Coordinates of C-alpha atoms and ligand atoms in Angstrom, one line a residue:
X1430 CA 84.4 100.9 140.1
X1431 CA 85.5 99.0 142.6
X1432 CA 84.3 95.7 142.1
X1433 CA 85.5 96.2 138.3
X1434 CA 89.0 96.9 139.7
X1435 CA 90.1 93.2 138.7
X1436 CA 89.0 93.6 134.9
X1437 CA 90.5 96.9 134.8
X1438 CA 93.8 95.4 136.1
X1439 CA 93.8 92.8 133.8
X1440 CA 93.4 94.8 130.9
X1441 CA 96.1 97.2 131.9
X1442 CA 98.1 94.1 132.3
X1443 CA 97.3 93.0 128.8
X1444 CA 98.4 96.2 127.3
X1445 CA 101.9 96.5 129.3
X1446 CA 102.6 93.1 128.1
X1447 CA 101.6 93.7 124.3
X1448 CA 103.9 96.4 124.2
X1449 CA 106.9 94.9 126.5
X1450 CA 106.5 92.0 124.1
X1451 CA 106.9 94.3 120.7
X1452 CA 103.3 93.1 119.6
X1453 CA 101.4 94.7 117.1
X1454 CA 98.0 96.5 118.6
X1455 CA 95.0 97.6 116.9
X1456 CA 92.4 99.8 118.6
X1457 CA 89.1 100.6 117.3
X1458 CA 86.8 103.0 119.2
X1459 CA 83.1 104.0 118.3
X1460 CA 82.5 107.4 116.4
X1461 CA 81.3 109.8 119.5
X1462 CA 83.0 111.5 122.1
X1463 CA 82.6 108.6 124.7
X1464 CA 84.3 106.1 122.3
X1465 CA 87.1 109.1 121.2
X1466 CA 87.8 109.8 125.0
X1467 CA 88.1 105.8 125.6
X1468 CA 90.3 105.8 122.2
X1469 CA 92.5 108.4 123.6
X1470 CA 92.9 107.1 127.1
X1471 CA 94.2 103.7 125.5
X1472 CA 96.3 105.2 122.7
X1473 CA 97.9 108.0 124.9
X1474 CA 98.9 105.5 127.7
X1475 CA 100.2 103.2 124.8
X1476 CA 102.7 106.2 123.6
X1477 CA 103.7 106.9 127.3
X1478 CA 104.6 103.6 128.0
X1479 CA 106.2 103.0 124.7
X1480 CA 109.2 105.0 125.1
X1481 CA 110.6 102.7 128.3
X1482 CA 109.8 99.7 126.6
X1483 CA 111.3 100.9 123.1
X1484 CA 107.8 100.1 121.6
X1485 CA 107.9 101.4 117.8
X1486 CA 104.2 102.5 118.4
X1487 CA 104.6 104.1 114.7
X1488 CA 104.9 100.4 113.2
X1489 CA 103.0 98.2 115.9
X1490 CA 99.9 100.6 116.8
X1491 CA 97.1 101.5 114.4
X1492 CA 93.8 103.3 115.4
X1493 CA 90.3 103.0 113.4
X1494 CA 87.2 104.9 114.3
X1495 CA 84.4 102.3 114.1
X1496 CA 81.2 103.8 112.6
X1497 CA 78.8 101.4 113.8
X1498 CA 77.9 99.7 117.0
X1499 CA 79.4 96.5 115.4
X1500 CA 82.6 94.5 114.8
X1501 CA 81.6 93.3 111.7
X1502 CA 83.1 90.6 109.5
X1503 CA 84.5 92.6 106.7
X1504 CA 86.2 95.1 109.3
X1505 CA 88.1 92.1 111.1
X1506 CA 89.0 90.4 107.9
X1507 CA 91.1 94.0 107.1
X1508 CA 92.2 93.7 110.5
X1509 CA 94.0 90.3 110.1
X1510 CA 95.4 91.1 106.5
X1511 CA 96.9 94.4 108.2
X1512 CA 98.2 92.9 111.3
X1513 CA 99.7 90.0 109.6
X1514 CA 101.7 92.8 107.4
X1515 CA 102.9 94.7 110.4
X1516 CA 104.1 91.9 112.4
X1517 CA 104.0 88.0 113.0
X1518 CA 103.9 88.3 116.6
X1519 CA 100.7 88.0 118.2
X1520 CA 98.3 90.8 117.8
X1521 CA 96.1 92.4 120.4
X1522 CA 92.9 93.9 119.4
X1523 CA 91.1 96.3 121.6
X1524 CA 87.8 97.6 120.9
X1525 CA 86.6 100.5 123.1
X1526 CA 82.4 101.5 123.5
X1527 CA 81.2 98.6 121.3
X1528 CA 82.3 95.0 120.3
X1529 CA 80.4 93.0 122.7
X1530 CA 77.3 92.8 121.3
X1531 CA 75.6 89.5 119.7
X1532 CA 76.4 91.1 116.2
X1533 CA 79.8 91.5 116.3
X1534 CA 80.3 87.6 117.0
X1535 CA 81.2 87.0 113.8
X1536 CA 84.1 89.5 113.9
X1537 CA 85.3 88.6 117.3
X1538 CA 85.6 85.1 116.2
X1539 CA 87.4 85.4 113.2
X1540 CA 90.1 87.5 114.7
X1541 CA 90.2 85.2 117.5
X1542 CA 90.7 82.5 114.8
X1543 CA 93.9 84.2 113.9
X1544 CA 95.5 84.2 117.2
X1545 CA 94.6 87.7 118.2
X1546 CA 94.0 88.6 122.1
X1547 CA 90.8 90.4 122.8
X1548 CA 90.2 93.0 125.0
X1549 CA 86.8 95.2 124.7
X1550 CA 86.0 97.8 126.9
X1551 CA 82.6 98.8 126.9
X1552 CA 79.3 100.0 128.7
X1553 CA 76.5 98.7 126.2
X1554 CA 74.4 95.8 127.5
X1555 CA 76.7 92.5 126.0
X1556 CA 75.7 89.2 124.9
X1557 CA 76.8 86.0 126.3
X1558 CA 78.6 84.6 123.2
X1559 CA 80.5 87.4 122.5
X1560 CA 81.7 87.8 126.1
X1561 CA 83.1 83.8 125.5
X1562 CA 85.3 85.3 122.9
X1563 CA 87.3 87.7 125.0
X1564 CA 90.6 87.5 127.0
X1565 CA 89.4 90.7 129.0
X1566 CA 86.0 92.1 129.0
X1567 CA 85.9 95.5 131.1
X1568 CA 81.9 95.9 131.6
X1569 CA 79.9 98.0 134.1
X1570 CA 77.3 94.6 133.7
X1571 CA 79.7 92.6 134.9
X1572 CA 79.1 94.0 138.4
X1573 CA 76.4 94.2 140.8
X1574 CA 74.6 97.6 140.2
X1575 CA 76.5 98.7 137.2
X1576 CA 74.4 100.7 134.6
X1577 CA 75.6 101.9 131.2
X1578 CA 76.1 104.8 132.9
X1579 CA 79.6 103.8 133.6
X1580 CA 80.7 104.8 130.0
X1581 CA 83.2 103.6 128.0
X1582 CA 85.4 106.5 128.6
X1583 CA 85.3 106.1 132.0
X1584 CA 86.5 102.6 132.5
X1585 CA 89.4 103.0 129.6
X1586 CA 90.4 106.1 131.8
X1587 CA 90.9 103.7 134.8
X1588 CA 93.2 101.3 132.7
X1589 CA 94.9 104.4 131.3
X1590 CA 95.6 105.7 135.1
X1591 CA 97.1 101.8 135.6
X1592 CA 99.2 102.7 132.9
X1593 CA 100.6 106.1 134.4
X1594 CA 98.1 108.4 132.2
X1595 CA 96.2 111.1 133.8
X1596 CA 93.2 110.3 132.2
X1597 CA 90.6 112.3 134.7
X1598 CA 89.6 115.2 132.1
X1599 CA 88.9 112.6 129.4
X1600 CA 86.8 110.5 131.4
X1601 CA 84.5 113.6 132.4
X1602 CA 84.1 114.7 128.8
X1603 CA 83.3 111.0 128.2
X1604 CA 80.4 110.8 130.9
X1605 CA 79.4 114.4 129.7
X1606 CA 79.0 113.2 125.7
X1607 CA 77.1 110.0 126.5
X1608 CA 74.8 111.9 129.4
X1609 CA 76.1 110.3 132.1
X1610 CA 74.2 110.3 135.4
X1611 CA 77.7 110.3 137.0
X1612 CA 78.4 113.4 136.1
X1613 CA 77.8 117.1 136.3
X1614 CA 79.5 118.4 133.8
X1615 CA 81.2 121.9 133.5
X1616 CA 80.6 124.3 130.5
X1617 CA 83.8 123.3 128.9
X1618 CA 83.4 119.6 129.4
X1619 CA 80.4 120.2 127.4
X1620 CA 81.9 122.2 124.7
X1621 CA 84.7 119.7 124.3
X1622 CA 82.7 116.4 124.3
X1623 CA 80.5 118.2 121.6
X1624 CA 83.5 119.0 119.4
X1625 CA 84.5 115.5 119.7
X1626 CA 81.5 114.2 118.7
X1627 CA 81.7 116.9 115.4
X1628 CA 85.3 115.3 114.6
X1629 CA 83.7 112.1 114.6
X1630 CA 81.5 112.9 111.9
X1631 CA 83.3 115.1 109.9
X1632 CA 87.0 114.6 110.2
X1633 CA 88.5 113.6 106.3
X1634 CA 89.6 111.6 105.0
X1635 CA 88.9 109.8 108.1
X1636 CA 89.3 110.6 112.0
X1637 CA 92.4 109.6 113.9
X1638 CA 93.2 109.7 117.6
X1639 CA 96.1 111.8 116.7
X1640 CA 94.4 114.2 114.9
X1641 CA 91.8 114.3 117.9
X1642 CA 94.5 114.0 120.5
X1643 CA 96.0 117.6 118.7
X1644 CA 92.7 119.2 119.1
X1645 CA 91.7 118.1 122.6
X1646 CA 94.9 119.0 124.1
X1647 CA 94.8 122.8 122.6
X1648 CA 92.4 124.9 123.8
X1649 CA 92.5 127.2 120.7
X1650 CA 91.5 124.5 118.3
X1651 CA 89.1 123.0 120.8
X1652 CA 86.9 126.4 120.9
X1653 CA 87.1 126.7 117.0
X1654 CA 85.8 123.1 116.5
X1655 CA 83.3 123.7 119.1
X1656 CA 82.1 126.6 117.3
X1657 CA 81.6 124.7 114.1
X1658 CA 79.6 122.0 115.8
X1659 CA 77.2 124.4 117.6
X1660 CA 76.6 126.3 114.4
X1661 CA 75.4 123.4 112.6
X1662 CA 73.6 121.9 115.4
X1663 CA 71.5 125.5 116.0
X1664 CA 70.8 125.2 112.5
X1665 CA 69.2 121.8 112.6
X1666 CA 67.7 122.6 116.2
X1667 CA 65.9 125.7 114.4
X1668 CA 64.5 123.5 111.3
X1669 CA 63.5 120.0 112.8
X1670 CA 60.7 121.1 114.9
X1671 CA 59.0 121.4 111.7
X1672 CA 59.6 118.0 110.7
X1673 CA 57.6 116.3 113.7
X1674 CA 54.2 115.1 114.2
X1675 CA 53.2 114.4 117.4
X1676 CA 50.5 111.7 118.3
X1677 CA 48.8 111.0 121.5
X1678 CA 48.2 107.6 122.0
X1679 CA 45.1 106.0 124.1
X1680 CA 47.7 104.6 127.3
X1681 CA 48.9 108.4 127.4
X1682 CA 52.3 108.0 125.6
X1683 CA 52.9 110.8 123.5
X1684 CA 55.0 109.6 120.3
X1685 CA 56.6 112.3 118.0
X1686 CA 57.4 111.3 114.5
X1687 CA 60.1 112.9 112.1
X1688 CA 61.4 112.1 108.6
X1689 CA 65.2 113.1 109.4
X1690 CA 66.4 111.4 105.9
X1691 CA 66.8 114.7 104.3
X1692 CA 68.8 116.4 107.4
X1693 CA 71.0 113.8 108.7
X1694 CA 72.9 111.9 105.6
X1695 CA 75.7 109.2 106.5
X1696 CA 79.0 111.5 107.5
X1697 CA 77.3 114.8 108.1
X1698 CA 76.7 116.3 111.4
X1699 CA 75.1 116.4 113.5
X1700 CA 74.2 112.8 112.8
X1701 CA 71.0 111.1 113.1
X1702 CA 71.2 110.2 116.9
X1703 CA 72.0 113.8 117.6
X1704 CA 68.9 115.1 115.7
X1705 CA 66.6 112.8 117.1
X1706 CA 68.0 114.0 120.7
X1707 CA 67.8 117.7 119.5
X1708 CA 64.3 117.2 118.6
X1709 CA 63.4 115.4 121.6
X1710 CA 65.0 117.9 123.7
X1711 CA 63.0 121.1 122.2
X1712 CA 59.5 118.8 122.5
X1713 CA 60.1 117.5 126.0
X1714 CA 59.9 120.6 128.1
X1715 CA 56.0 121.2 126.6
X1716 CA 54.5 117.5 127.1
X1717 CA 53.5 116.0 130.0
X1718 CA 53.8 112.5 130.8
X1719 CA 55.8 109.7 128.5
X1720 CA 57.0 110.8 125.7
X1721 CA 58.9 108.9 122.9
X1722 CA 60.7 110.6 120.1
X1723 CA 61.2 108.8 116.8
X1724 CA 63.6 110.2 114.0
X1725 CA 63.5 107.7 111.2
X1726 CA 64.2 107.5 107.9
X1727 CA 66.7 105.9 105.0
X1728 CA 67.5 102.4 107.1
X1729 CA 67.5 103.7 110.4
X1730 CA 65.3 104.2 113.2
X1731 CA 66.4 106.1 116.5
X1732 CA 64.5 106.7 119.8
X1733 CA 64.8 108.7 122.4
X1734 CA 62.7 108.5 125.5
X1735 CA 61.8 110.8 128.9
X1736 CA 62.0 109.5 132.4
X1737 CA 58.1 109.2 132.3
X1738 CA 57.9 106.8 129.2
X1739 CA 60.6 104.5 130.8
X1740 CA 58.7 104.8 134.3
X1741 CA 55.7 103.6 132.4
X1742 CA 57.2 100.6 130.9
X1743 CA 58.8 101.9 127.8
X1744 CA 62.4 100.4 127.4
X1745 CA 64.2 101.0 123.6
X1746 CA 66.9 98.4 124.0
X1747 CA 64.2 95.9 125.2
X1748 CA 62.0 96.6 122.1
X1749 CA 64.9 96.4 119.9
X1750 CA 65.7 92.8 121.2
X1751 CA 62.1 91.8 120.8
X1752 CA 62.0 93.1 117.2
X1753 CA 64.8 91.3 116.1
X1754 CA 63.4 88.2 117.3
X1755 CA 60.2 88.9 116.0
X1756 CA 61.1 90.2 112.3
X1757 CA 64.7 88.5 111.9
X1758 CA 64.8 89.3 108.3
X1759 CA 64.3 93.0 108.8
X1760 CA 66.3 94.3 111.2
X1761 CA 70.0 94.0 110.3
X1762 CA 71.4 95.4 113.7
X1763 CA 70.2 97.7 116.5
X1764 CA 71.0 98.5 120.3
X1765 CA 71.4 101.2 122.9
X1766 CA 70.2 102.0 126.3
X1767 CA 66.9 102.1 127.8
X1768 CA 66.0 105.8 126.7
X1769 CA 68.3 106.3 123.8
X1770 CA 68.6 103.8 120.9
X1771 CA 68.8 102.9 117.4
X1772 CA 68.3 100.1 114.8
X1773 CA 69.1 99.6 111.3
X1774 CA 66.6 97.9 108.9
X1775 CA 67.3 96.1 105.7
X1776 CA 66.2 98.0 102.6
X1777 CA 62.6 98.3 101.7
X1778 CA 61.2 97.0 105.2
X1779 CA 61.6 100.4 107.1
X1780 CA 57.8 100.9 107.3
X1781 CA 57.1 97.9 108.4
X1782 CA 59.4 98.0 111.2
X1783 CA 58.4 101.7 112.1
X1784 CA 54.6 100.4 112.0
X1785 CA 55.3 97.5 114.6
X1786 CA 57.4 99.8 116.6
X1787 CA 54.3 102.2 117.3
X1788 CA 52.3 98.9 117.4
X1789 CA 54.6 98.4 120.4
X1790 CA 54.2 101.4 122.2
X1791 CA 50.4 101.3 121.8
X1792 CA 50.5 98.3 123.4
X1793 CA 52.1 99.5 126.8
X1794 CA 50.2 99.0 130.0
X1795 CA 50.8 101.1 132.4
Ligands
MN241 MN1 79.6 105.5 124.9

């Protein structure tokens, strides 16, 4: 974290200067607990310094949940129109927990061309072309020894602290939500992160940071949101194991496959990634050696792998990069971490990609 101090300070300075000059700020956060905590850190710290700077946050600050890992061109075009309507002053666009991957380059380029300043706080492996477009980039991958365990909420919390916010709890809940190795979470932190994950998927008509804040800062509301989340998750856990087919490969890998499209629809809880995680967690204790769990269906494939699979040479984010090169017309997006990742495919190509994934796991030489 000390190695990232210069970037963290620059990020705080960028926000402070946008607030003191009364410029419009658009904040997008990824749709999970880590993304929400990162978003809340920035959102609340802007509100906390707004008064002294007579910054009209109601007029000048906008927040949107980004329901994908990509800053796509369509969203960026919408943001440009919105920001132009708010003020003539140079806007600041802040993306947290996503936005520095190669798929986001088009979106980044279009807001940049409109004169926006760009701040990205993210812990996913970045792409060089995206990074070049950013005014400030806070990422553990910029520092020696950095890994995705240094999640977006942890980093954004450090930025928020420089702006005077007490962000410790947000940081811990973010680390918990992304299962970072840097934390041993308390039960309260675990429950809070699940409640935020639930809000990300279910808040209607759309999730907002002011809604999240009202729940996160009220123990009773948080408890009841957690109650809704855990009952949905337990229902899913009880039925998902029946959907899985496991295969033993000659190289020692066990692959568990489940068509989860009927259980996980868009904007339902638990979402596909969490459902795949739940299946993986229920299978892992009974499997010795490398295990890769694959939840597929619709246009998406979700991966989870155990430590033995990683040690034996499985790397989900590397495999997705290879697939993108080998099947450029089939993969629309994808990414994540070594043992947890997802990809989206173009319509009708799911089977081809899934077969290629299985072949790749089969070819891993231990
Ligand atoms: Mn994250």
